[in-house]
Tab-separated table of C-alpha atoms in Angstrom:
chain	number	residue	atom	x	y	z
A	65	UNK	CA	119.582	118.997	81.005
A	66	UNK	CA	119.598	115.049	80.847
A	67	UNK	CA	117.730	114.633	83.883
A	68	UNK	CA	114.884	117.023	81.771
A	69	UNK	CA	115.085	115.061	78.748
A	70	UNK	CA	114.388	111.592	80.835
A	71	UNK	CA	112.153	112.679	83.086
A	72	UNK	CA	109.990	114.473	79.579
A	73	UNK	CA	110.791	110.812	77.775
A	74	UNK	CA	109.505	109.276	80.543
A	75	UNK	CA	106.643	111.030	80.767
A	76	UNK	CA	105.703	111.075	77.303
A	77	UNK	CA	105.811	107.392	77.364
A	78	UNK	CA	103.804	106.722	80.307
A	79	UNK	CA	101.088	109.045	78.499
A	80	UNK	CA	101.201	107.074	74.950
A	81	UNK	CA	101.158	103.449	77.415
A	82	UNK	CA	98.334	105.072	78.934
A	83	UNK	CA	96.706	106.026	75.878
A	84	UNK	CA	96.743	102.534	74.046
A	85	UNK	CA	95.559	100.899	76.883
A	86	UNK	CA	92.442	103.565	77.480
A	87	UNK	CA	91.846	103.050	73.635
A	88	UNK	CA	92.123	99.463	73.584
A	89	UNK	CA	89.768	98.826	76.400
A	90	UNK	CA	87.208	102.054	74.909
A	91	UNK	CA	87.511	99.748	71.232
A	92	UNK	CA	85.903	96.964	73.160
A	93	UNK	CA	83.737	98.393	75.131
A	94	UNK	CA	81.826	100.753	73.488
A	95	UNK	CA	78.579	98.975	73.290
A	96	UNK	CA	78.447	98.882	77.156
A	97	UNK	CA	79.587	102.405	77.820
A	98	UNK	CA	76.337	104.006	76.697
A	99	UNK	CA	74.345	101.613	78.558
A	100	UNK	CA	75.733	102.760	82.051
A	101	UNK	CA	74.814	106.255	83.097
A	102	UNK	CA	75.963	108.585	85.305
A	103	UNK	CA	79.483	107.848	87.251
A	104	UNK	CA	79.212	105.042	86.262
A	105	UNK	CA	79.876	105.148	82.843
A	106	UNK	CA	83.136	106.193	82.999
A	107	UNK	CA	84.097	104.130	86.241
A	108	UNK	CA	86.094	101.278	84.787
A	109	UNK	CA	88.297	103.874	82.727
A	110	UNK	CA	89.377	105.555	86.009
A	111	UNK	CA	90.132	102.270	87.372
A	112	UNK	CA	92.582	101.503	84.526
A	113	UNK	CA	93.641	105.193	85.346
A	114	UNK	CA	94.597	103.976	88.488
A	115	UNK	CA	95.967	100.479	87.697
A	116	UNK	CA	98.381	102.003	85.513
A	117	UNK	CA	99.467	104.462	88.314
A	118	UNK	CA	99.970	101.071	90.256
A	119	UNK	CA	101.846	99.587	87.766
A	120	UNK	CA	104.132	102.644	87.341
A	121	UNK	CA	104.627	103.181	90.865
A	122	UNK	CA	105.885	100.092	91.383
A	123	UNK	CA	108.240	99.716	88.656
A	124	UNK	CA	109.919	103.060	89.282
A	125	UNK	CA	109.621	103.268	93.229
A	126	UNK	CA	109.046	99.830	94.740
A	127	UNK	CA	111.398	97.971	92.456
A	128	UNK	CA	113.951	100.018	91.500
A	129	UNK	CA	114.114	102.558	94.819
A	130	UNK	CA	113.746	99.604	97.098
A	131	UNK	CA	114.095	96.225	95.976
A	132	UNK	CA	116.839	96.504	94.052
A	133	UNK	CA	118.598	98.901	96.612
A	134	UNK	CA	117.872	95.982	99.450
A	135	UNK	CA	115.255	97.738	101.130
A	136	UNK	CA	113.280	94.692	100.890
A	137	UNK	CA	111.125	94.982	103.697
A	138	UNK	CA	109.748	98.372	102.238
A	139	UNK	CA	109.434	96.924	98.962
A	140	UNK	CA	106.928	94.056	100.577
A	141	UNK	CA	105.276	96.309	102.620
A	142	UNK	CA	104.672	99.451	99.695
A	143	UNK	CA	103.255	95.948	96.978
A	144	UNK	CA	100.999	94.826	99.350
A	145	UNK	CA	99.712	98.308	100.350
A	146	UNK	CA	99.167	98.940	96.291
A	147	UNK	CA	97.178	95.229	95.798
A	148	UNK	CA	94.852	96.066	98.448
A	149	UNK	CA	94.140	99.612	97.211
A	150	UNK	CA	93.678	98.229	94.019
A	151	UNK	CA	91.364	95.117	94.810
A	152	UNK	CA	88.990	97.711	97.096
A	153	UNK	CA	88.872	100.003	93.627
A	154	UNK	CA	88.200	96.792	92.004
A	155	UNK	CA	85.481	95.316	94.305
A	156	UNK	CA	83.961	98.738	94.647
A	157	UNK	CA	83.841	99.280	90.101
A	158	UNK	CA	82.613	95.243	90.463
A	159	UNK	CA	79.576	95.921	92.582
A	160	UNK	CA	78.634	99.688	91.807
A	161	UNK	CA	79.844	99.434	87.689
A	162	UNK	CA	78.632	96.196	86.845
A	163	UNK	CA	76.607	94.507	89.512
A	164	UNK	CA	78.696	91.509	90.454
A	165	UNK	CA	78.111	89.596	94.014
A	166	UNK	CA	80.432	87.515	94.092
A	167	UNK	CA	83.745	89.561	93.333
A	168	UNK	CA	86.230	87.132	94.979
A	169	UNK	CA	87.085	84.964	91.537
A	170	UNK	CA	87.338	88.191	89.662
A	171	UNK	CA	90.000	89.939	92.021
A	172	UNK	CA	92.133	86.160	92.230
A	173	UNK	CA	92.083	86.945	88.405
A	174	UNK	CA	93.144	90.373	88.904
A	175	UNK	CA	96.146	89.379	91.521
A	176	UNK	CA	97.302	86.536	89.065
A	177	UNK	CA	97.197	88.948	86.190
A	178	UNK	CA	98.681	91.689	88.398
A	179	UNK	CA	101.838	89.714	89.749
A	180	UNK	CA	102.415	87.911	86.335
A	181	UNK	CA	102.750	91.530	85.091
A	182	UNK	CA	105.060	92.535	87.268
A	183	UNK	CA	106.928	88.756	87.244
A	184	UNK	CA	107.540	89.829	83.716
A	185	UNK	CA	109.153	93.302	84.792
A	186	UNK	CA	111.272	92.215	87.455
A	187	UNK	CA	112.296	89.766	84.362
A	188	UNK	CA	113.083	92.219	81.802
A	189	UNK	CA	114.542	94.605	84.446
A	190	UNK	CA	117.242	92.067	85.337
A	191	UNK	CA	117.546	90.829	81.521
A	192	UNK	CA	118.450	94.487	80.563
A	193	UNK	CA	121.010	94.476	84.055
A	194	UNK	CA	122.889	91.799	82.778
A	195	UNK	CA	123.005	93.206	79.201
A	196	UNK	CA	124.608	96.625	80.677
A	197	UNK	CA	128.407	97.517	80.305
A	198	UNK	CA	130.032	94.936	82.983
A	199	UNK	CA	133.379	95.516	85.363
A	200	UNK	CA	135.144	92.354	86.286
A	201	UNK	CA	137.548	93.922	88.138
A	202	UNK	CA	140.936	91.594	87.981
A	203	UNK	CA	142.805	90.088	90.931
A	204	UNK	CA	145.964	91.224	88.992
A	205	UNK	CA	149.141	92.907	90.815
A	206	UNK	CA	147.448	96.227	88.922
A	207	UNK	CA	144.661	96.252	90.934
A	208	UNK	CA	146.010	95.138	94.368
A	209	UNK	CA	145.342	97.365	97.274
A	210	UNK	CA	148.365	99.120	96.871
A	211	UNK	CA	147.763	100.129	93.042
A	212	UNK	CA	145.886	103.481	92.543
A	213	UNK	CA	143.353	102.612	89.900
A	214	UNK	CA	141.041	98.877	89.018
A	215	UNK	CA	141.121	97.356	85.689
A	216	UNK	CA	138.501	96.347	84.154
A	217	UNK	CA	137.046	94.394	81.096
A	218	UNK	CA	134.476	96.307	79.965
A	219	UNK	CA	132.663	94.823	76.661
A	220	UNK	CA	135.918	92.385	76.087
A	221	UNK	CA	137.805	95.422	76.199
A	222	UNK	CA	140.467	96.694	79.164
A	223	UNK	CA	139.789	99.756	80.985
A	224	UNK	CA	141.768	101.816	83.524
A	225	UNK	CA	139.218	103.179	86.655
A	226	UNK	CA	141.510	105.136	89.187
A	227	UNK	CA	140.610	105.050	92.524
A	228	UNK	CA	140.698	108.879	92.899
A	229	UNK	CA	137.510	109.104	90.433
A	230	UNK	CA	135.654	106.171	92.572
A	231	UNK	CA	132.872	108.805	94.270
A	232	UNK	CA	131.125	105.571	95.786
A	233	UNK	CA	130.047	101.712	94.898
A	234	UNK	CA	125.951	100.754	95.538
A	235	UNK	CA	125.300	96.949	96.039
A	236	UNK	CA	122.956	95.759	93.937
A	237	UNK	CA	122.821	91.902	94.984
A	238	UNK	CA	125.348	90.050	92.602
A	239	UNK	CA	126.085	93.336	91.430
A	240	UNK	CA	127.758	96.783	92.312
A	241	UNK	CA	127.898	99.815	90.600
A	242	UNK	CA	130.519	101.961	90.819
A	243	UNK	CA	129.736	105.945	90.248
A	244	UNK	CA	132.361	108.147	88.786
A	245	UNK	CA	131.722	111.772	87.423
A	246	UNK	CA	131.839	110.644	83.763
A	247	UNK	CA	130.124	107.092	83.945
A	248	UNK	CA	128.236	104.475	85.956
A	249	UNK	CA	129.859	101.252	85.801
A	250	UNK	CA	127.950	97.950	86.828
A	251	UNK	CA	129.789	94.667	87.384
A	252	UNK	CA	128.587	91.448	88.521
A	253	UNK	CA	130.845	91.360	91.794
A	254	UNK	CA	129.537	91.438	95.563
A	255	UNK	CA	130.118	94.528	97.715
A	256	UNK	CA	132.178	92.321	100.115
A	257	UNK	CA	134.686	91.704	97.414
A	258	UNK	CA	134.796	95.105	95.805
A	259	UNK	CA	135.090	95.880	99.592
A	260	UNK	CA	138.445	93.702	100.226
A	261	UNK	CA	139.956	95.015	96.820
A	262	UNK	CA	140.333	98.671	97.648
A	263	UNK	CA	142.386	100.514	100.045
A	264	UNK	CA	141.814	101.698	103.320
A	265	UNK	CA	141.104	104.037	105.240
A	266	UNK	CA	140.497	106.033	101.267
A	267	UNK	CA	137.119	104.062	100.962
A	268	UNK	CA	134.957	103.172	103.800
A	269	UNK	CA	132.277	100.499	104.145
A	270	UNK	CA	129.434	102.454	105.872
A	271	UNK	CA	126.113	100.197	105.402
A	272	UNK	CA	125.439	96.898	103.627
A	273	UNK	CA	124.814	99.050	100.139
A	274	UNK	CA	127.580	101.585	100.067
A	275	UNK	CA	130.956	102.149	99.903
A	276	UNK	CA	132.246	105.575	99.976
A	277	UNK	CA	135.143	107.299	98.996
A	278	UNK	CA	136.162	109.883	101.802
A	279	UNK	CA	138.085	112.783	99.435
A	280	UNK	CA	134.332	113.115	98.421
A	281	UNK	CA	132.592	113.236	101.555
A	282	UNK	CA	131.031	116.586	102.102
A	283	UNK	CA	129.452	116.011	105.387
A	284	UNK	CA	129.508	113.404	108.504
A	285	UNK	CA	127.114	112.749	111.433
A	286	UNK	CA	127.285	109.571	113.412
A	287	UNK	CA	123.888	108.576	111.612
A	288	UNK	CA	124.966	109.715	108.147
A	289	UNK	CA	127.455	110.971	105.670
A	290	UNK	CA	126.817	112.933	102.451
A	291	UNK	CA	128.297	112.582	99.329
A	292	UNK	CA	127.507	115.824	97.022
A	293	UNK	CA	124.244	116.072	97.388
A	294	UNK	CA	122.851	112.610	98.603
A	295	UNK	CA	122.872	111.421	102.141
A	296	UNK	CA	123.538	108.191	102.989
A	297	UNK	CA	122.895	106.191	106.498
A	298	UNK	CA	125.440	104.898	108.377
A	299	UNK	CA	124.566	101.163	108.991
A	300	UNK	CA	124.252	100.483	112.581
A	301	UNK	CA	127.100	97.648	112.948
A	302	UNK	CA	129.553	100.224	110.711
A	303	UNK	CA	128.796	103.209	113.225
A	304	UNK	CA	131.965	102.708	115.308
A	305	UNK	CA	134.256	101.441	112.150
A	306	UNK	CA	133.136	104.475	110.278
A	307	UNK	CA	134.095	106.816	113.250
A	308	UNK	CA	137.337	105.014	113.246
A	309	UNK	CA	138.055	105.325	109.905
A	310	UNK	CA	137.145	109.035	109.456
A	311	UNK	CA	139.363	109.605	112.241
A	312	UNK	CA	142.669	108.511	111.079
A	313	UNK	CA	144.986	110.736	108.832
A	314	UNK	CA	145.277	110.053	105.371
């Protein structure tokens, strides 16, 4: 049910964002529009069509599926396939729309104009990260290896996370979240020293992004191990540690 209402708020607002902008640009154009005929006339307003799919593919895929999930090189690689798309569907409107031979200034407008857009994203995005809910988890007796549960300082005020109801912590950078079945916590802390504060073999380092909790492993392979219904890969310097890990008793 909350996965339906996002996913219908999300659309609904990439419809009204889509909207304004197609009225915006139809306000100022409308002398134009019934000048061109044909294809034509309705060329640039599939473009912006398009741009927006651009814009919205990175911001929920390439940003927030890769780059903030480390998959960097993907993240490079899936931007620069969407710029070039878009400055072919640019040059192509340019010279067929509105009979410009020299396109090159226009698309160096469109790149700068592009990338300052999503400058501003990658802004806001880690603006509204750093305004989330943050763990600082203590180096207190209470949350030494040995102790069963962190604490944590969550908006000035002490929490109690057990370990049991850790299902797995994501790197995100300077920051980790930490996934329980009631609540995603995010704290500014590196995986490496989330990593050295809980106890072995219960959680296992199995890549450079996760940490898992083994009660909550359903499945294992030597390439990857799935927690409820995600899979995860097994880094390939944590193949062997994993095996060992998974292998000892509890």
């Amino acid at each position: 049910m909350l996965i339906s209402s996002f996913l219908n708020r999300t659309i609904v607002r990439n419809i009204l964002g889509l909207t304004a902008l197609l009225t915006v640009h139809f306000i100022a154009d409308q002398e134009n529009l019934f000048r061109r005929e044909g294809f034509n006339q309705w060329m640039p307003y599939l473009f912006l069509v398009m741009l927006y799919g651009g814009m919205v593919l990175h911001h929920r895929i390439l940003f927030d599926r890769f780059y903030l999930k480390q998959r960097r090189k993907l993240y490079w690689i899936g931007l620069l396939l969407a710029l070039a798309v878009s400055s072919v569907n640019m040059h192509y409107i340019l010279r067929k729309g509105f009979s410009v031979e020299n396109t090159l200034p226009k698309l160096i407008s469109f790149w700068v104009y592009v990338l300052t857009g999503l400058g501003v994203y990658v802004l806001f995005r880690y603006v509204r990260l750093d305004q989330q809910p943050s763990v600082f988890i203590q180096t207190s007796d209470s949350t030494s290896k040995n102790a069963d549960s962190f604490t944590c300082t969550v908006d000035s005020e002490t929490i109690t996370i057990s370990h049991a109801s850790i299902i797995y912590m994501e790197s995100m950078e300077n920051y980790v979240k930490i996934y329980t079945p009631s609540k995603t916590y995010i704290t500014r802390l590196t995986l490496k020293q989330a990593e050295e504060r809980l106890p072995k073999p219960y959680f296992i380092r199995i890549s450079r992004s996760h940490i898992i909790h083994r009660a909550y492993l359903k499945d294992y392979t030597p390439d990857t191990i799935k927690i409820g219904s995600e899979n995860f890969s097994i880094g390939k310097v944590y193949k062997r540690h994993v095996a060992e890990l998974l292998s000892s008793k509890l």
